Coordinates of C-alpha atoms and ligand atoms in Angstrom, one line a residue:
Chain A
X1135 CA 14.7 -10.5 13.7
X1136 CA 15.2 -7.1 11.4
X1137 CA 19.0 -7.3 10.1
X1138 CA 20.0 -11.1 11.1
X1139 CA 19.9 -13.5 8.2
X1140 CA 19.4 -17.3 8.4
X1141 CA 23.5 -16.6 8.5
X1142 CA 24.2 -14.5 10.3
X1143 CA 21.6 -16.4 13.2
X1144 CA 24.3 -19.4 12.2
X1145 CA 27.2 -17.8 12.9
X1146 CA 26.1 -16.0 15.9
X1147 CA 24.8 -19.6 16.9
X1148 CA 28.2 -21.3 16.2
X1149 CA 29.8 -18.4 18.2
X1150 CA 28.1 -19.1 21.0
X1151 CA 28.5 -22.9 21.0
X1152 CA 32.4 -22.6 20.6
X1153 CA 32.6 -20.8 23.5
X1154 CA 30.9 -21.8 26.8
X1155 CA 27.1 -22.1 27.9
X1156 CA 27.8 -19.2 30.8
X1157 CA 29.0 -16.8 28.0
X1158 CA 25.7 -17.8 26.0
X1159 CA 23.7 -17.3 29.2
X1160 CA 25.2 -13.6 30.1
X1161 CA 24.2 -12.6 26.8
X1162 CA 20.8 -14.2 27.0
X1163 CA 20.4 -12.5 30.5
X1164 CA 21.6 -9.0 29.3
X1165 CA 19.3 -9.2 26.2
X1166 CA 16.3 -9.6 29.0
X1167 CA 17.8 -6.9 30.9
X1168 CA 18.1 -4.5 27.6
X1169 CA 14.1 -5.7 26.9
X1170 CA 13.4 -5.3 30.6
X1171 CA 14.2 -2.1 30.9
X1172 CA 13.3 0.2 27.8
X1173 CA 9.6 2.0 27.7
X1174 CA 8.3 4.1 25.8
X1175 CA 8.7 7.9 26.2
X1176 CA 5.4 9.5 27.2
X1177 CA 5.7 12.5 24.8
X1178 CA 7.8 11.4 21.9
X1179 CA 7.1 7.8 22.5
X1180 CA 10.6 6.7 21.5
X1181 CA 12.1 4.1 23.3
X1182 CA 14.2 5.1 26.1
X1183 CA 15.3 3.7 30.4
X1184 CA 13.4 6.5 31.5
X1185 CA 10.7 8.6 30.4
X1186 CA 10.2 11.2 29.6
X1187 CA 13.5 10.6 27.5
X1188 CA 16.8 12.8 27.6
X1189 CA 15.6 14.7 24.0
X1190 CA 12.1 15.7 25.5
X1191 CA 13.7 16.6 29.0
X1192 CA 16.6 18.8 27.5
X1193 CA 16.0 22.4 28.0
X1194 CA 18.7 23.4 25.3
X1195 CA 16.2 22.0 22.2
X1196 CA 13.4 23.8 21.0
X1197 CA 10.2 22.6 21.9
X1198 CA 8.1 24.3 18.9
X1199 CA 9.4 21.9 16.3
X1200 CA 8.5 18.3 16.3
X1201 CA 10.2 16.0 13.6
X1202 CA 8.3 12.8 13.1
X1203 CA 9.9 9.9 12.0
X1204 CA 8.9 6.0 11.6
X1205 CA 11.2 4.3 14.1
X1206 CA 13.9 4.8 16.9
X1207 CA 16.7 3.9 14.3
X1208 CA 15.5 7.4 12.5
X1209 CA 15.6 9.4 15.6
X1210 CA 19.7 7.7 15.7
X1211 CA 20.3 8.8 11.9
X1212 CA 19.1 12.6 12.3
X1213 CA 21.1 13.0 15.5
X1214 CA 24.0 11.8 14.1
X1215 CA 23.1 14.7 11.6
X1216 CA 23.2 17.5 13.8
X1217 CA 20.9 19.0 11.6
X1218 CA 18.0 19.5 13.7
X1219 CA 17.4 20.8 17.0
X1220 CA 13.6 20.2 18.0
X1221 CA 11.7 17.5 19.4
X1222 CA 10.6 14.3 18.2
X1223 CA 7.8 11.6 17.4
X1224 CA 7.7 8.1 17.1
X1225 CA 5.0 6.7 15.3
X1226 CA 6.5 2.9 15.3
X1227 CA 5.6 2.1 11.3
X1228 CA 4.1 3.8 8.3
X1229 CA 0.7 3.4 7.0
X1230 CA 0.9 0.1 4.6
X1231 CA -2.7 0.1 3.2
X1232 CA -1.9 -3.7 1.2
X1233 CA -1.1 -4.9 4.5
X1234 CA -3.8 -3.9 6.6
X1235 CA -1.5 -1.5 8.8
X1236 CA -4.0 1.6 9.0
X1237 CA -4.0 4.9 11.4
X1238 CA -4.8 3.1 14.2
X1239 CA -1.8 1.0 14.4
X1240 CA 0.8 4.1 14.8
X1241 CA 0.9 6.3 17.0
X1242 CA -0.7 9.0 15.6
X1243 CA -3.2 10.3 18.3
X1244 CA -0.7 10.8 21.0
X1245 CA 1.4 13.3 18.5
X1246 CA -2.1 15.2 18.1
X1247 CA -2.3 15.1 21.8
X1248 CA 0.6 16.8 21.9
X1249 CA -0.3 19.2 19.4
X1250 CA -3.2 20.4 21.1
X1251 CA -1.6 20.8 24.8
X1252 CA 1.1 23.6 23.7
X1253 CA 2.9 25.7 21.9
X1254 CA 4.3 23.5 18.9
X1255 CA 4.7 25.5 15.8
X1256 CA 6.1 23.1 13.2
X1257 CA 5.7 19.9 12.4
X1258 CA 8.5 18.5 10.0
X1259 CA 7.2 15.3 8.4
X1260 CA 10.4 13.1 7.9
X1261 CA 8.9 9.8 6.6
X1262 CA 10.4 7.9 3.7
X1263 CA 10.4 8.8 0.2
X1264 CA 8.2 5.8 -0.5
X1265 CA 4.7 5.0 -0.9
X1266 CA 4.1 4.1 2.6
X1267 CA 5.8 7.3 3.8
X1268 CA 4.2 9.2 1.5
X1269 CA 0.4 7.9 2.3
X1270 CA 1.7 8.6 6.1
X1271 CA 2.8 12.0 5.4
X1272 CA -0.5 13.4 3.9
X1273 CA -2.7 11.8 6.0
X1274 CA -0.9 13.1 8.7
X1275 CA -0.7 16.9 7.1
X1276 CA -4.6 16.5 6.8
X1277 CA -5.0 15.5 10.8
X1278 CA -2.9 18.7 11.8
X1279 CA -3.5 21.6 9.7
X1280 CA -6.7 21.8 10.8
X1281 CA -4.8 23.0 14.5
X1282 CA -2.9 25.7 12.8
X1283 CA 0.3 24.1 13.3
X1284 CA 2.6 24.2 9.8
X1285 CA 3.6 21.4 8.6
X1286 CA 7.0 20.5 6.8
X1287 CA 8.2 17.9 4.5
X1288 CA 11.8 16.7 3.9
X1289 CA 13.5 18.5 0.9
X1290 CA 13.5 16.1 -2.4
X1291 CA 17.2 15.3 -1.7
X1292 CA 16.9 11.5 -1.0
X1293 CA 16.8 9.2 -4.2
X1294 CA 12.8 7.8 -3.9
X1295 CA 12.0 4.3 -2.5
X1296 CA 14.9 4.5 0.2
X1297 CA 15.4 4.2 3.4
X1298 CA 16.2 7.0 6.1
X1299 CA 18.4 5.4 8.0
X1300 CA 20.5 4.9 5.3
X1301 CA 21.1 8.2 4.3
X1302 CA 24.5 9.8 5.1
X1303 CA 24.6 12.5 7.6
X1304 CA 25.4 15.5 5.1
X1305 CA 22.3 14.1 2.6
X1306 CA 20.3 14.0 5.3
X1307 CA 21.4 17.2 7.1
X1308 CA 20.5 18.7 3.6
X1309 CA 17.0 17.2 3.7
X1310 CA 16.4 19.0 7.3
X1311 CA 17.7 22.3 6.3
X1312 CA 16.0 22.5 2.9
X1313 CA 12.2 21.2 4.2
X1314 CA 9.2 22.8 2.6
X1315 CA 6.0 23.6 3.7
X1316 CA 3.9 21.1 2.7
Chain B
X1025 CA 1.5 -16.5 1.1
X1026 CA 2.3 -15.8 -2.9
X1027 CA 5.4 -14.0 -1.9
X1028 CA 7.0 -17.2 -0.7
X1029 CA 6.2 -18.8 -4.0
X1030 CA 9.1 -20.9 -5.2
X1031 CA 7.4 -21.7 -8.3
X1032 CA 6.7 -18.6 -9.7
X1033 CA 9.7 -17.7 -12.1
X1034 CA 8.4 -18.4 -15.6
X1035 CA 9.2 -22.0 -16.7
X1036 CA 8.6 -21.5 -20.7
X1037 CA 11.9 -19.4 -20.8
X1038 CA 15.3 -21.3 -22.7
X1039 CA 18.0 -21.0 -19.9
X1040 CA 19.3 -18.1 -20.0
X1041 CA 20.2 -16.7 -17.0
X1042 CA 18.4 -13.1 -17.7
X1043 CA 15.3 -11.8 -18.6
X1044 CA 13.5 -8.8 -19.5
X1045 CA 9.7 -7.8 -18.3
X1046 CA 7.8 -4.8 -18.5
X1047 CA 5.5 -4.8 -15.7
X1048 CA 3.2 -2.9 -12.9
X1049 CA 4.7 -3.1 -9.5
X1050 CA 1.6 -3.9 -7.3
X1051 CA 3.3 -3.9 -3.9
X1052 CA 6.4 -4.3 -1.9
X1053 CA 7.9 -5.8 1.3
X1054 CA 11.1 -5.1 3.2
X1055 CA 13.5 -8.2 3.5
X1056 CA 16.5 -8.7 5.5
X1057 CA 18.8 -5.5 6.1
X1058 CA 18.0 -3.4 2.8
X1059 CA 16.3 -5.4 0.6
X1060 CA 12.6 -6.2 -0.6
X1061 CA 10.5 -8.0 -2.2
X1062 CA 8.4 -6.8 -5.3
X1063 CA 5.3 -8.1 -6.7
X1064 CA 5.1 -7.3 -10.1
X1065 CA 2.2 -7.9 -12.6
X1066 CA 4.5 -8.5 -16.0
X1067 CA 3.2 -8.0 -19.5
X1068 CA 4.7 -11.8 -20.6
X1069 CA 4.2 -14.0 -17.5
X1070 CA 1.4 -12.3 -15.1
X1071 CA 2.2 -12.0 -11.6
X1072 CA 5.7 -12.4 -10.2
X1073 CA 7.8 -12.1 -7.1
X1074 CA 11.4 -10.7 -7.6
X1075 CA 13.8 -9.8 -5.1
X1076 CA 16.1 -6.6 -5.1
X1077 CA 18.9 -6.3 -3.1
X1078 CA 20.1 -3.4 -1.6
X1079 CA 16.7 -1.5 -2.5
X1080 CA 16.5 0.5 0.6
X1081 CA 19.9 1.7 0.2
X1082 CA 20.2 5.7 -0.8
X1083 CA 23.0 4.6 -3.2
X1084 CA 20.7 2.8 -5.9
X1085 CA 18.7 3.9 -7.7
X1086 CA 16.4 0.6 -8.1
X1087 CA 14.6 0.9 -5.2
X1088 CA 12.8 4.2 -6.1
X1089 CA 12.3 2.6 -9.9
X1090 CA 10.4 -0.6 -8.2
X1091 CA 8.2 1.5 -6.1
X1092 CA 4.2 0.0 -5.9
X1093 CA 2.0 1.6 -8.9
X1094 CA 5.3 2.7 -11.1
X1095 CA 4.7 0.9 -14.6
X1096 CA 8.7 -0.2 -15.9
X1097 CA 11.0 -2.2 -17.9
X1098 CA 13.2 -4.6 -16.0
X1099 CA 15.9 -6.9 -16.2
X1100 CA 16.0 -10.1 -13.8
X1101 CA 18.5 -12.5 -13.2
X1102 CA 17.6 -16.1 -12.2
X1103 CA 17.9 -17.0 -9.2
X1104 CA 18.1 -20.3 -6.8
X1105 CA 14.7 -19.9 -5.2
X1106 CA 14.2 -16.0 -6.1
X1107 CA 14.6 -14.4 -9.4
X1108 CA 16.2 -10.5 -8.7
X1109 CA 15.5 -7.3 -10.6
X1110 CA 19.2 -6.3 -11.0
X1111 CA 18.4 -2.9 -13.4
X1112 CA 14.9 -1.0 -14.7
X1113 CA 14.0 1.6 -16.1
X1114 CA 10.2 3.7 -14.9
X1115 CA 8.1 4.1 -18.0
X1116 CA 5.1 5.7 -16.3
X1117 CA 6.0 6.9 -12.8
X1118 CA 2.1 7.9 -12.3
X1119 CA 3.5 10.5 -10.5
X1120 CA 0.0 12.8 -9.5
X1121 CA -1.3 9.9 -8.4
X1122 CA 1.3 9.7 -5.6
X1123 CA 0.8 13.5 -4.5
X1124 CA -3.3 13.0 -3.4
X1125 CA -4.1 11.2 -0.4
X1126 CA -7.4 10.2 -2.1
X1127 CA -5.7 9.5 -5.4
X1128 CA -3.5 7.4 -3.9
X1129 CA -5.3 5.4 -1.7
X1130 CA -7.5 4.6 -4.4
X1131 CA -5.5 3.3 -6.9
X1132 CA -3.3 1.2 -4.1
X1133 CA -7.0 -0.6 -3.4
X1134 CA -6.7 -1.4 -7.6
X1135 CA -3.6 -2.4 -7.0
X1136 CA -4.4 -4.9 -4.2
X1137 CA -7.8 -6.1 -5.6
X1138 CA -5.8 -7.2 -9.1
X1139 CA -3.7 -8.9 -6.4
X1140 CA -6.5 -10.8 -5.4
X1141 CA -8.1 -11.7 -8.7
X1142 CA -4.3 -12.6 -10.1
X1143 CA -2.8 -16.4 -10.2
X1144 CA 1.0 -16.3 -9.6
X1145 CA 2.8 -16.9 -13.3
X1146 CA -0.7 -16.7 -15.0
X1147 CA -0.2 -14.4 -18.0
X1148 CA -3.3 -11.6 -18.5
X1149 CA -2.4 -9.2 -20.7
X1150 CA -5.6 -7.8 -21.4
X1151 CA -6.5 -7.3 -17.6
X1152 CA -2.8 -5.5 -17.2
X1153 CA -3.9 -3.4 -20.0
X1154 CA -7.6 -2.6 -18.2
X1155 CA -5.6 -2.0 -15.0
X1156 CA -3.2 0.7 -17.0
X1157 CA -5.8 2.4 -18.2
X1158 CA -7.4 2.9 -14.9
X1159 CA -4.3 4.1 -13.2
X1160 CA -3.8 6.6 -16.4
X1161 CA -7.3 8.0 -15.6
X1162 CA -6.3 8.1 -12.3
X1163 CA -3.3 9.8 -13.2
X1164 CA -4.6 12.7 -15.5
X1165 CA -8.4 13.2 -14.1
X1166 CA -9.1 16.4 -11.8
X1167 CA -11.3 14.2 -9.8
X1168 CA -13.8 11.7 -10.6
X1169 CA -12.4 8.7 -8.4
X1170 CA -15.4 7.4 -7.3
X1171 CA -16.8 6.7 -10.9
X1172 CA -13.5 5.3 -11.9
X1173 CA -13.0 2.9 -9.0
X1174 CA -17.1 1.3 -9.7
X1175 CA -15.5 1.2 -13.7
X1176 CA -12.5 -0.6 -12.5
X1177 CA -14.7 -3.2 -10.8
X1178 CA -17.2 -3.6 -13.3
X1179 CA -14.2 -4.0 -16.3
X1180 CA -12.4 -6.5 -13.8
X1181 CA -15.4 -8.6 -13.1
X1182 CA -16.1 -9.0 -17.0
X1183 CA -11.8 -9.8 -17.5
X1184 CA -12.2 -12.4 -14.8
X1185 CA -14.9 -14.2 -15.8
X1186 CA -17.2 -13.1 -12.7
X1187 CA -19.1 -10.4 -14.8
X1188 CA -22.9 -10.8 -13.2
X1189 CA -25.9 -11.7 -15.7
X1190 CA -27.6 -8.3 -16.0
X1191 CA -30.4 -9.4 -18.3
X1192 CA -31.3 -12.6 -17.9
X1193 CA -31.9 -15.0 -14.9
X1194 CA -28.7 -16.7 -13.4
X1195 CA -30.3 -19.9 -12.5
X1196 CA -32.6 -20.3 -15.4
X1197 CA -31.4 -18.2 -18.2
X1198 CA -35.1 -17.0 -18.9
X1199 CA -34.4 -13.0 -20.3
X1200 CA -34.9 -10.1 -17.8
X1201 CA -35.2 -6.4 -19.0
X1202 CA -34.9 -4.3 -16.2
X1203 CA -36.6 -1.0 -15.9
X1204 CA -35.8 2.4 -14.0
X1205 CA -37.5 2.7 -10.5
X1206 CA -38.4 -1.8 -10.3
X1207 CA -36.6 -3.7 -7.8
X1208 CA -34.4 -7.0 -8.8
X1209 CA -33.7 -10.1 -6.9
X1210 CA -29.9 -10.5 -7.0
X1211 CA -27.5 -13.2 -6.1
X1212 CA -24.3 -13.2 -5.6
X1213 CA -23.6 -17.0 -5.6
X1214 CA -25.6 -17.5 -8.9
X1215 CA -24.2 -14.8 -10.5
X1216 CA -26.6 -12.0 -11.2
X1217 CA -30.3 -11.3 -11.2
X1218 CA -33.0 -13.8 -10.5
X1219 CA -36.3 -14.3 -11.9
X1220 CA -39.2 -14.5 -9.2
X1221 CA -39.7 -18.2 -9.7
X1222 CA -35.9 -18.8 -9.0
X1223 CA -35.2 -16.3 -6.3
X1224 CA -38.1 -18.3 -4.2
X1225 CA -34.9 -21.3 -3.8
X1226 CA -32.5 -18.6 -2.7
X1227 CA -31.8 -17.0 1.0
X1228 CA -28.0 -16.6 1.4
X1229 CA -26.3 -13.7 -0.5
X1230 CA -29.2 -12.4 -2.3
X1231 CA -29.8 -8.6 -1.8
X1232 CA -32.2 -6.6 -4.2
X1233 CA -31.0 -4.3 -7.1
X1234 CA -32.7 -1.6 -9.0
X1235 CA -33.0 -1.6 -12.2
X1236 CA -31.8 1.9 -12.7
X1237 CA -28.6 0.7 -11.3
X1238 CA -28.8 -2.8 -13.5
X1239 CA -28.9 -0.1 -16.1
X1240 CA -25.9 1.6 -15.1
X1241 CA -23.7 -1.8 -14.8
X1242 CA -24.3 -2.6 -18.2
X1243 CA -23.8 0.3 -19.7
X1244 CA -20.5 0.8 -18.0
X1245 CA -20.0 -3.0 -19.6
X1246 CA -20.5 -1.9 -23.0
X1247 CA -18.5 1.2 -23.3
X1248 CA -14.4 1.8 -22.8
X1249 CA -13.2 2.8 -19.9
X1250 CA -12.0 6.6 -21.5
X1251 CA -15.8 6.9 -22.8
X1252 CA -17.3 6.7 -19.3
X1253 CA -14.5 8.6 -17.0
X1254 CA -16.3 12.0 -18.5
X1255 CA -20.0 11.0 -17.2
X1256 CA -21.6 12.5 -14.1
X1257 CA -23.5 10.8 -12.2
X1258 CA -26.0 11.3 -8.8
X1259 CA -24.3 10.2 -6.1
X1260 CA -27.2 8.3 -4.4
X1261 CA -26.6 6.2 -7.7
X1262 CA -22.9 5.3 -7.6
X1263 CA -23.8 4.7 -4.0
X1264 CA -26.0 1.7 -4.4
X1265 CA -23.4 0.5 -7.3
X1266 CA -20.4 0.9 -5.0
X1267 CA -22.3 -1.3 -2.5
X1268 CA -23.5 -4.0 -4.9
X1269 CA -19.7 -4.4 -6.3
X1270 CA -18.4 -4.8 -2.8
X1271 CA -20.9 -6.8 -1.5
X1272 CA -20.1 -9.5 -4.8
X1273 CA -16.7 -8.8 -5.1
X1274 CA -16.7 -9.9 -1.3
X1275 CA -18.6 -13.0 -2.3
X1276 CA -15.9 -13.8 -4.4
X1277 CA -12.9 -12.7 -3.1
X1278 CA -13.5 -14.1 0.1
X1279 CA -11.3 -12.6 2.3
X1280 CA -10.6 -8.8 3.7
X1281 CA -9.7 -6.6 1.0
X1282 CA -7.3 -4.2 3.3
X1283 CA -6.4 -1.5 1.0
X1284 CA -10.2 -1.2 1.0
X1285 CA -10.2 -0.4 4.4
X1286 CA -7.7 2.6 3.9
X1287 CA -9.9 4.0 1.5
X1288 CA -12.8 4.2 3.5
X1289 CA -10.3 5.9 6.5
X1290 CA -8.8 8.2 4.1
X1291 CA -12.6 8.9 2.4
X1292 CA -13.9 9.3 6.1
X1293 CA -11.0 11.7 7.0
X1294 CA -11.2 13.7 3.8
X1295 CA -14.9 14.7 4.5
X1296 CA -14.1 15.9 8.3
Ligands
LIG1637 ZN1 10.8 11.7 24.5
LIG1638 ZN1 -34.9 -18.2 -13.1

């Protein structure tokens, strides 16, 4: 699992033995509950309990930007930003040529789906300043401009080779504000 | 897996617990919360598997220094099971590589095909240096990717000992001189062309070859790689050369190159 450790899987382990088997069993039932529950918003294709999700349904954010990330745990780190008042898409990964992860494996055609339904003016690329993110962010820019849409990039602010979702909130909020054209 | 390698820290070292490389990063892999893994094709001891912690962090600098195709000086500290690149220092970021989708995607399908052809701790100096070169082309040419990437095969079959006999036969040795406009037997299991006699005992991986593209591999064999970047060629030529070289590097290789398929998506995409 992404962010436990052999530890940490210990710990939370030994945790759970210390104290009773029904404790371990509410967890265990509220993890299928969590799992049971989440889909995937139609449009952005975030996860969410309902779809469409409360972003794509929320009348106060403007509807001709689109900012498309890699995962949900982006989507988390730009809110907490307040830096950007649009719409989003999921594409759930990056392009990783070495490891056989191509265009078909993200979600790419639903965001040009979207694209050529409506009235979406920008699209700000915010991918990670890495190779992967990169590849994703000009193969992506060569799908859409095509469909007249301008596409953005993420200002040079964050150090190269990083993740997003580590990125403070005022680095980041930087990285929205100052996007380019692409 | 080579990534899970335990034995791939070089072994000829005293035991100190640091060490220096200069090396190319061929590719990465997120581990745990924030770190990775690196693959890195070293100078001194060939390929190697390092870890760096904290590499997706926005704090450090590292991460961005051990990105895939960035050429650098490193420092590792031993490690139980996993050596760690704890400082380095890019000494050619092959940076307009990384702004040109084509560009790019090319020389990530050099990066992964040296993969392939590499042994983990196997020192190969001269096929680092061959692989440099390329990526410099890469780096400074307007455009002439195609060319460089049927170089880059050719120069890598010959450093690997897989370079095909072009003028003799593979089976028998008896000499071959192949002329513009004929048609060759070829094998990929022998190694090169056939005579008639011999290509009569052959069925499985033999396709035929023209001699004007025989012609073609062995002159690319005979000349450096920064003489033959400049050359323009017909591209019904470097067509049947491209599928030659994939069809034997396929032989040998064995198993799905996937940066290739990128290529051909991005190639595809690029002519839409
Ligand atoms: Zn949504
Ligand atoms: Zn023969």
């Amino acid at each position: 699992m992404p962010g436990i450790g052999p530890r940490s899987a210990q710990k939370l382990a030994y945790h759970l033995i210390r104290n009773s088997k029904e404790d371990a069993k509410a967890l265990a039932d509220s993890i299928v509950e969590v799992v049971s529950s989440v889909v995937f918003c139609e449009y952005c294709q975030d996860i969410t309990q309902q779809s469409p999700c409360s972003i794509c349904t929320d009348p106060g954010r403007d509807s001709t930007v689109i900012c498309v990330v890699e995962d949900p745990i982006d989507v988390l780190a730009i809110e907490r930003s307040s830096a950007f008042s649009g719409r989003y898409h999921v594409f759930h990964g990056l392009l990783s040529p070495m490891d056989g992860i191509g265009p078909d494996k993200l979600r790419i055609r639903e965001l040009l789906e979207r694209l050529k339904k409506g009235d979406v003016k920008e699209v700000l690329i915010a991918t990670n300043p890495t190779l992967e993110g990169e590849a994703t962010a000009m193969y992506v820019k060569g799908l859409i401009a095509p469909l007249g849409v301008l596409v953005t990039r993420l200002a040079r602010g964050l150090p190269s080779g990083t993740d997003l979702e580590f990125a403070d909130s005022v680095t980041l909020a930087r990285a929205l504000e100052g996007r380019q054209e692409f | 897996m080579s990534y899970f390698n335990k034995n791939s820290s070089p072994s000829n070292l005293t035991r100190s617990s640091h060490y220096r490389v200069k090396g190319l990063v061929l590719k990465h892999r997120d581990m745990g919360e924030s770190d990775r893994l690196v693959t890195v094709f070293t100078k001194e001891y060939g390929k190697l598997v390092f870890s760096v912690r904290g590499a997706r962090k926005t704090k450090t600098k590292l991460g961005g220094h051990l990105e895939p195709l960035v050429y650098g000086d490193y420092l590792i500290i031993r490690g139980r099971s996993l050596d760690s690149v704890i400082q380095g220092q890019i000494l050619v970021p092959f940076k307009t590589i990384k702004n040109d989708l084509k560009k790019m995607a090319e020389s990530i399908y050099v990066a992964d095909l040296v993969d392939h052809f590499l042994q983990d701790a196997d020192p190969q100096p001269d096929m680092l240096d061959l692989t440099l070169a390329i990526l410099t082309q890469q780096d400074e040419l307007a455009s002439n990717g195609d060319l460089i990437m049927r170089i880059f095969e050719i120069k890598l079959l010959e450093e690997t000992g897989f370079s095909p006999a072009l003028q003799r036969c593979a089976d028998c040795g008896i000499e071959i001189n192949p002329s513009r406009g004929q048609k060759y037997p070829f094998s990929a299991a022998s190694g090169g062309l056939l005579c008639s006699e011999c290509s009569l005992s052959h069925s499985n991986w033999v396709r035929s070859i023209t001699g004007d593209t025989l012609l073609l591999m062995n002159y690319i064999r005979s000349n450096p790689v920064a003489k033959l970047t400049g050359l323009v060629i017909d591209g019904d030529w470097l067509s049947e050369l491209e599928s030659v070289s994939r069809w034997y590097i396929s032989y040998i290789v064995d198993k799905p190159i996937e940066a290739l398929v990128f290529l051909d998506q991005v190639r595809h995409s690029l002519k839409q």
